[in-house]
Coordinates of C-alpha atoms in Angstrom, one line a residue:
M93 CA -19.6 -18.2 10.5
S94 CA -16.0 -18.6 11.5
T95 CA -12.7 -19.4 9.8
E96 CA -9.8 -19.9 12.3
G97 CA -6.3 -19.8 11.0
D98 CA -4.3 -17.1 9.3
L99 CA -7.6 -15.2 8.6
I100 CA -10.6 -15.0 10.9
A101 CA -13.9 -14.0 9.3
R102 CA -17.0 -13.9 11.5
K103 CA -20.0 -11.9 12.4
E104 CA -20.1 -9.9 15.6
G105 CA -23.4 -8.2 16.1
S106 CA -24.1 -6.5 12.8
A107 CA -20.5 -6.3 11.7
G108 CA -18.6 -8.6 9.4
I109 CA -15.2 -8.9 11.1
I110 CA -12.1 -9.7 9.0
R111 CA -9.1 -10.2 11.2
L112 CA -5.6 -10.8 9.8
N113 CA -4.3 -13.5 12.1
R114 CA -0.5 -13.9 11.7
P115 CA 0.6 -11.7 14.7
K116 CA 4.2 -13.1 14.8
A117 CA 4.6 -12.0 11.1
I118 CA 2.8 -8.6 11.8
N119 CA 0.0 -10.2 9.8
A120 CA 1.9 -10.4 6.5
V121 CA -0.6 -11.5 3.9
T122 CA -0.4 -14.7 1.9
L123 CA -2.2 -15.6 -1.3
E124 CA -4.6 -17.9 0.6
M125 CA -5.4 -15.0 3.0
F126 CA -6.3 -12.8 0.0
R127 CA -8.6 -15.6 -1.2
D128 CA -10.2 -16.0 2.2
I129 CA -10.8 -12.2 2.4
D130 CA -12.5 -12.3 -1.0
R131 CA -14.7 -15.3 0.1
A132 CA -15.6 -13.5 3.3
L133 CA -16.6 -10.4 1.4
D134 CA -18.9 -12.6 -0.8
R135 CA -20.6 -13.9 2.3
F136 CA -20.9 -10.6 4.1
E137 CA -22.2 -8.8 1.1
A138 CA -25.0 -11.4 0.7
D139 CA -25.9 -11.4 4.4
P140 CA -28.7 -8.9 5.1
E141 CA -27.8 -8.9 8.8
V142 CA -24.3 -7.5 8.1
G143 CA -24.3 -3.7 8.1
L144 CA -20.6 -3.1 7.7
I145 CA -17.2 -4.7 7.3
L146 CA -14.4 -4.2 9.9
L147 CA -10.8 -5.0 9.0
E148 CA -8.4 -5.4 11.9
G149 CA -5.1 -7.1 12.7
A150 CA -4.3 -9.6 15.5
G151 CA -1.7 -8.7 18.1
D152 CA -0.5 -5.3 19.1
R153 CA 2.2 -4.6 16.5
G154 CA 0.2 -3.6 13.6
L155 CA -2.6 -4.2 11.0
C156 CA -0.2 -5.7 8.4
A157 CA 3.4 -5.5 7.5
G158 CA 2.7 -6.2 3.8
G159 CA 2.7 -9.2 1.6
D160 CA 4.6 -12.5 1.9
I161 CA 7.8 -11.2 0.4
R162 CA 9.9 -14.3 1.3
A163 CA 7.5 -16.5 -0.7
L164 CA 7.7 -14.1 -3.7
F165 CA 11.5 -14.1 -3.4
E166 CA 11.7 -17.9 -3.5
S167 CA 9.3 -18.1 -6.5
S168 CA 11.2 -15.4 -8.4
K169 CA 14.5 -17.3 -7.9
V170 CA 13.1 -20.4 -9.8
N171 CA 11.2 -18.4 -12.4
G172 CA 7.9 -19.3 -10.7
D173 CA 4.5 -17.8 -11.2
L174 CA 3.5 -16.8 -7.7
G175 CA 3.9 -13.1 -8.5
K176 CA 1.7 -13.3 -11.5
I177 CA -1.0 -15.1 -9.5
L178 CA -0.8 -13.3 -6.2
W179 CA -0.6 -9.8 -7.6
R180 CA -3.5 -10.4 -10.0
E181 CA -5.8 -11.6 -7.2
E182 CA -4.6 -9.0 -4.7
Y183 CA -5.1 -6.0 -7.1
I184 CA -8.5 -7.2 -8.1
L185 CA -9.3 -7.4 -4.4
N186 CA -8.0 -3.9 -3.8
A187 CA -10.4 -2.6 -6.5
R188 CA -13.2 -4.6 -5.0
I189 CA -12.6 -3.0 -1.5
A190 CA -12.7 0.5 -3.1
E191 CA -16.1 -0.2 -4.6
F192 CA -17.6 -2.4 -1.9
K193 CA -21.3 -1.8 -1.6
K194 CA -21.5 -2.0 2.2
P195 CA -19.5 0.4 4.5
Y196 CA -15.9 -0.9 5.0
V197 CA -14.0 0.2 8.0
A198 CA -10.3 -0.4 8.5
F199 CA -8.4 -0.1 11.8
M200 CA -4.9 1.0 10.7
D201 CA -3.3 0.8 14.1
G202 CA 0.4 0.1 14.4
I203 CA 2.4 -0.9 11.4
V204 CA 0.6 -0.6 8.0
M205 CA 2.8 -1.3 5.0
G206 CA 2.6 -2.5 1.4
G207 CA -0.2 -5.1 1.0
G208 CA -1.7 -3.8 4.3
V209 CA -2.2 -0.4 2.7
G210 CA -4.0 -2.1 -0.2
L211 CA -6.4 -3.8 2.2
S212 CA -7.1 -0.7 4.2
A213 CA -6.4 2.6 2.4
H214 CA -9.0 2.0 -0.3
S215 CA -11.7 1.6 2.4
R216 CA -14.5 4.0 2.9
H217 CA -13.6 4.6 6.5
R218 CA -10.0 4.5 7.5
V219 CA -9.0 4.9 11.2
V220 CA -5.5 5.5 12.3
T221 CA -4.1 6.0 15.8
E222 CA -1.1 7.6 17.6
R223 CA 0.7 4.3 17.1
T224 CA 0.2 4.2 13.3
K225 CA 3.3 3.7 11.2
L226 CA 2.2 3.7 7.6
A227 CA 4.7 3.3 4.8
M228 CA 5.2 2.1 1.3
P229 CA 8.9 1.2 1.4
E230 CA 8.9 -0.9 -1.8
V231 CA 11.6 1.2 -3.7
G232 CA 14.0 -0.1 -1.1
L233 CA 13.2 -3.6 -2.4
G234 CA 13.8 -2.8 -6.0
F235 CA 10.0 -2.5 -6.4
F236 CA 7.5 0.4 -6.4
P237 CA 4.5 1.3 -4.3
D238 CA 1.8 -1.0 -5.7
V239 CA -1.7 -2.2 -4.5
G240 CA -3.1 1.0 -5.9
G241 CA -0.4 2.9 -4.0
T242 CA 0.5 5.0 -7.1
F243 CA -3.1 6.2 -7.3
L244 CA -3.2 7.1 -3.6
L245 CA 0.2 8.8 -3.6
A246 CA -0.6 10.8 -6.8
H247 CA -3.7 12.2 -5.1
A248 CA -1.9 13.4 -1.9
P249 CA -1.4 17.2 -1.6
G250 CA 1.4 18.8 -3.6
E251 CA 4.4 16.5 -3.8
I252 CA 3.8 14.8 -0.5
G253 CA 3.0 11.5 -2.3
T254 CA 6.1 11.8 -4.5
Y255 CA 8.2 12.2 -1.3
F256 CA 6.7 9.3 0.5
G257 CA 6.7 7.0 -2.6
L258 CA 10.4 7.6 -3.4
T259 CA 11.8 7.8 0.1
G260 CA 9.7 5.1 1.7
Q261 CA 9.5 7.3 4.8
T262 CA 6.9 6.5 7.5
M263 CA 3.7 8.5 8.0
N264 CA 2.2 8.9 11.5
G265 CA -1.5 8.9 12.0
P266 CA -2.1 12.6 11.4
D267 CA 0.1 12.7 8.4
A268 CA -1.7 9.7 6.9
V269 CA -4.9 11.8 7.2
Y270 CA -3.1 14.7 5.5
A271 CA -1.8 12.5 2.7
R272 CA -5.3 11.2 2.2
F273 CA -4.5 7.6 3.2
A274 CA -6.7 7.8 6.2
D275 CA -9.8 9.7 7.5
A276 CA -9.7 10.0 11.3
V277 CA -7.2 9.7 14.1
V278 CA -8.7 7.7 17.0
P279 CA -6.6 7.2 20.2
S280 CA -5.7 3.5 20.5
G281 CA -7.2 3.4 23.9
R282 CA -10.6 4.2 22.4
L283 CA -10.5 1.6 19.6
A284 CA -12.2 -1.1 21.7
A285 CA -15.1 1.3 22.4
L286 CA -15.4 2.3 18.8
R287 CA -15.3 -1.3 17.7
E288 CA -18.1 -2.2 20.1
A289 CA -20.2 0.7 18.7
L290 CA -19.6 -0.4 15.1
T291 CA -20.8 -3.9 15.9
K292 CA -24.1 -2.4 16.9
V293 CA -24.6 -0.4 13.8
A294 CA -28.0 -1.3 12.2
P295 CA -27.8 -2.8 8.7
G296 CA -28.6 -0.2 6.2
T297 CA -26.9 2.6 8.1
S298 CA -25.4 5.0 5.7
S299 CA -21.7 5.8 5.4
S300 CA -22.3 9.4 6.4
E301 CA -23.8 8.2 9.7
I302 CA -20.9 5.8 10.3
E303 CA -18.5 8.7 9.6
I304 CA -20.3 10.7 12.3
L305 CA -20.0 7.8 14.7
I306 CA -16.3 7.4 14.1
N307 CA -15.6 11.2 14.4
G308 CA -17.2 11.0 17.8
F309 CA -14.2 9.0 18.9
A310 CA -11.6 10.9 16.9
T311 CA -9.1 13.6 17.9
G312 CA -9.8 15.8 15.0
E313 CA -6.1 15.9 14.0
T314 CA -5.6 16.4 10.2
S315 CA -1.8 17.0 9.8
G316 CA 1.5 15.9 11.3
P317 CA 5.2 16.7 11.1
V318 CA 5.6 16.0 7.4
A319 CA 2.7 18.3 6.4
A320 CA 4.7 21.2 7.9
L321 CA 7.5 20.5 5.5
E322 CA 5.3 20.5 2.4
P323 CA 6.6 23.8 0.9
R324 CA 10.1 22.5 0.9
I325 CA 9.1 19.0 -0.3
D326 CA 7.1 20.6 -3.1
Q327 CA 10.2 22.5 -4.3
W328 CA 12.4 19.4 -4.2
F329 CA 10.1 16.8 -5.7
A330 CA 8.2 18.8 -8.4
F331 CA 10.2 17.3 -11.2
D332 CA 9.5 14.5 -13.6
R333 CA 13.1 13.2 -13.7
M334 CA 15.0 11.7 -10.8
E335 CA 18.2 13.5 -11.8
D336 CA 16.3 16.9 -11.3
I337 CA 15.0 15.9 -7.9
L338 CA 18.5 14.8 -6.7
A339 CA 20.0 18.1 -8.1
A340 CA 17.4 20.2 -6.3
L341 CA 18.2 18.4 -3.0
K342 CA 21.9 19.0 -3.6
R343 CA 21.4 22.7 -4.4
D344 CA 19.4 23.2 -1.2
G345 CA 22.2 21.8 0.9
S346 CA 20.3 22.0 4.2
E347 CA 20.5 19.2 6.7
L348 CA 17.0 17.9 5.9
A349 CA 17.7 18.0 2.1
L350 CA 21.0 16.2 2.5
S351 CA 19.4 13.5 4.8
T352 CA 16.7 13.1 2.2
L353 CA 19.3 12.8 -0.5
A354 CA 21.1 10.1 1.6
T355 CA 17.8 8.2 2.0
L356 CA 17.3 8.2 -1.8
G357 CA 20.9 7.0 -2.2
E358 CA 20.0 3.8 -0.5
K359 CA 17.1 3.0 -2.9
S360 CA 17.0 1.1 -6.2
P361 CA 17.8 3.6 -9.0
R362 CA 15.6 1.6 -11.4
G363 CA 12.9 1.4 -8.7
M364 CA 12.9 5.1 -8.2
V365 CA 12.7 5.9 -11.9
V366 CA 9.8 3.4 -12.5
T367 CA 8.0 4.8 -9.4
L368 CA 8.3 8.4 -10.5
K369 CA 6.9 7.6 -13.9
L370 CA 4.1 5.6 -12.4
L371 CA 3.2 8.5 -10.1
R372 CA 3.2 11.0 -12.9
L373 CA 1.0 8.8 -15.0
A374 CA -1.3 8.2 -12.1
R375 CA -2.0 11.9 -11.8
G376 CA -3.8 11.7 -15.1
A377 CA -5.5 8.4 -14.4
S378 CA -9.3 8.2 -14.6
S379 CA -9.6 5.5 -12.0
L380 CA -7.9 3.3 -9.4
E381 CA -8.3 0.4 -11.8
E382 CA -6.3 2.1 -14.5
C383 CA -3.4 2.5 -12.1
L384 CA -3.7 -1.1 -10.9
V385 CA -3.4 -2.3 -14.5
R386 CA -0.3 -0.3 -15.0
E387 CA 1.1 -1.5 -11.7
Y388 CA 0.4 -5.1 -12.7
R389 CA 2.4 -4.7 -15.9
A390 CA 5.3 -3.2 -14.0
A391 CA 5.1 -5.8 -11.2
L392 CA 5.5 -8.7 -13.5
E393 CA 8.7 -7.1 -15.0
V394 CA 10.0 -6.4 -11.4
F395 CA 9.4 -10.0 -10.5
R396 CA 11.8 -11.0 -13.3
S397 CA 14.4 -8.5 -12.3
D398 CA 17.7 -9.0 -10.4
D399 CA 16.9 -5.8 -8.4
F400 CA 13.9 -7.3 -6.7
R401 CA 15.7 -10.4 -5.7
E402 CA 18.7 -8.4 -4.5
G403 CA 16.5 -5.9 -2.6
V404 CA 14.7 -8.7 -0.8
R405 CA 17.9 -10.6 -0.1
A406 CA 19.5 -7.5 1.5
A407 CA 16.4 -6.5 3.5
V408 CA 14.7 -9.8 4.4
I409 CA 16.9 -12.8 3.8
D410 CA 20.5 -11.9 4.7
K411 CA 19.5 -8.6 6.3
D412 CA 22.9 -7.0 5.5
R413 CA 21.2 -3.8 4.3
S414 CA 23.7 -3.6 1.5
P415 CA 22.0 -4.2 -1.8
K416 CA 24.0 -4.1 -5.1
W417 CA 21.6 -2.4 -7.4
S418 CA 21.6 -2.8 -11.2
P419 CA 22.1 -0.3 -12.7
A420 CA 23.9 1.2 -9.7
R421 CA 23.4 4.9 -10.8
I422 CA 20.4 6.9 -11.7
E423 CA 22.0 8.2 -14.9
D424 CA 22.3 4.6 -16.2
V425 CA 18.6 3.9 -15.9
T426 CA 17.8 4.7 -19.5
P427 CA 14.4 4.8 -21.2
E428 CA 15.3 1.4 -22.8
V429 CA 15.8 0.0 -19.3
I430 CA 12.3 1.0 -18.0
A431 CA 10.3 0.6 -21.2
P432 CA 9.4 -3.1 -20.5
Y433 CA 7.8 -2.0 -17.2
F434 CA 5.2 0.0 -19.2
A435 CA 4.5 -2.4 -22.0
E436 CA 1.1 -4.0 -22.5
I437 CA 1.1 -7.7 -21.8
G438 CA -1.6 -9.1 -24.0
K439 CA -3.6 -12.0 -22.7
D440 CA -2.1 -11.6 -19.3
E441 CA -3.5 -8.1 -18.8
L442 CA -5.3 -7.5 -15.5
V443 CA -9.1 -7.5 -16.0
F444 CA -11.7 -6.6 -13.3
D445 CA -15.0 -8.2 -12.7
Q446 CA -17.4 -5.3 -13.2
A447 CA -20.0 -7.1 -11.1
N448 CA -17.8 -6.3 -8.1

């Protein structure tokens, strides 16, 4: 079984390999790739000779730099429906991965961002390396951490998730483990040997046995540089209003606080307020699916917004890094401005197939 092209899905030994295959684009994921992954999971789930799924990225730059932002930008400009279709299928796939019946292993080597997080961080076995650069930088695009990112960030220790979600800062491998986005740090030089071992795992092998196998290749690291800053991060980001977070950073006045303040100053004010509310709601969520439904509502509103088009223009299209946000100031992001992001959307609500 082999599908060549932007996605490669084939059996190697007892493993169902899913390889994102757009190395020049750091494996950015398209709608058709999400559909190919879903079809591959159908086949692998039904094949008794497949003991586990292994997700990997082609090339040496990373697993996945995210979704196909340029295509979403073009669709948004003409009031198209790509966002509605792509996010619906992507979020349903994210939920399926989280509940997949067979062990699902993700190699999160190199760059892992946005949609790449959705394909990997909900896996049962999440492997990072010393080269991992994991981030959810969506607030810098006038968006918010989606693909279940609000669920993941809300369950990180203390305010670590709030910090990463609002700043878009990058996690290294050990910090990804600390933030509960990953499970084990494996040196990149040992990935090939681990991969070979995984292809030899007998069908029916339990997840606990696979975890023991992976840990045999791991360094045992469980925290990185950001974890050491958690006491300060907890003080700054423990508020439910962006105004209070910014005020706490100003009051602190340290070099780190001021640099964090400057980072936040580059982000979409509307995106930050929406993100913070989504993160706080996610803390009380009963499931990943509940967060994905909320994210889908907000994503459709983002797709219609000038901030999204302006953020993508500045970061991806023109690359001038000078977005003109609307509103331009946090204090102008009123409850009325963000209310549409949290409204139920009737017949278009996201619905999950309970069979998956």
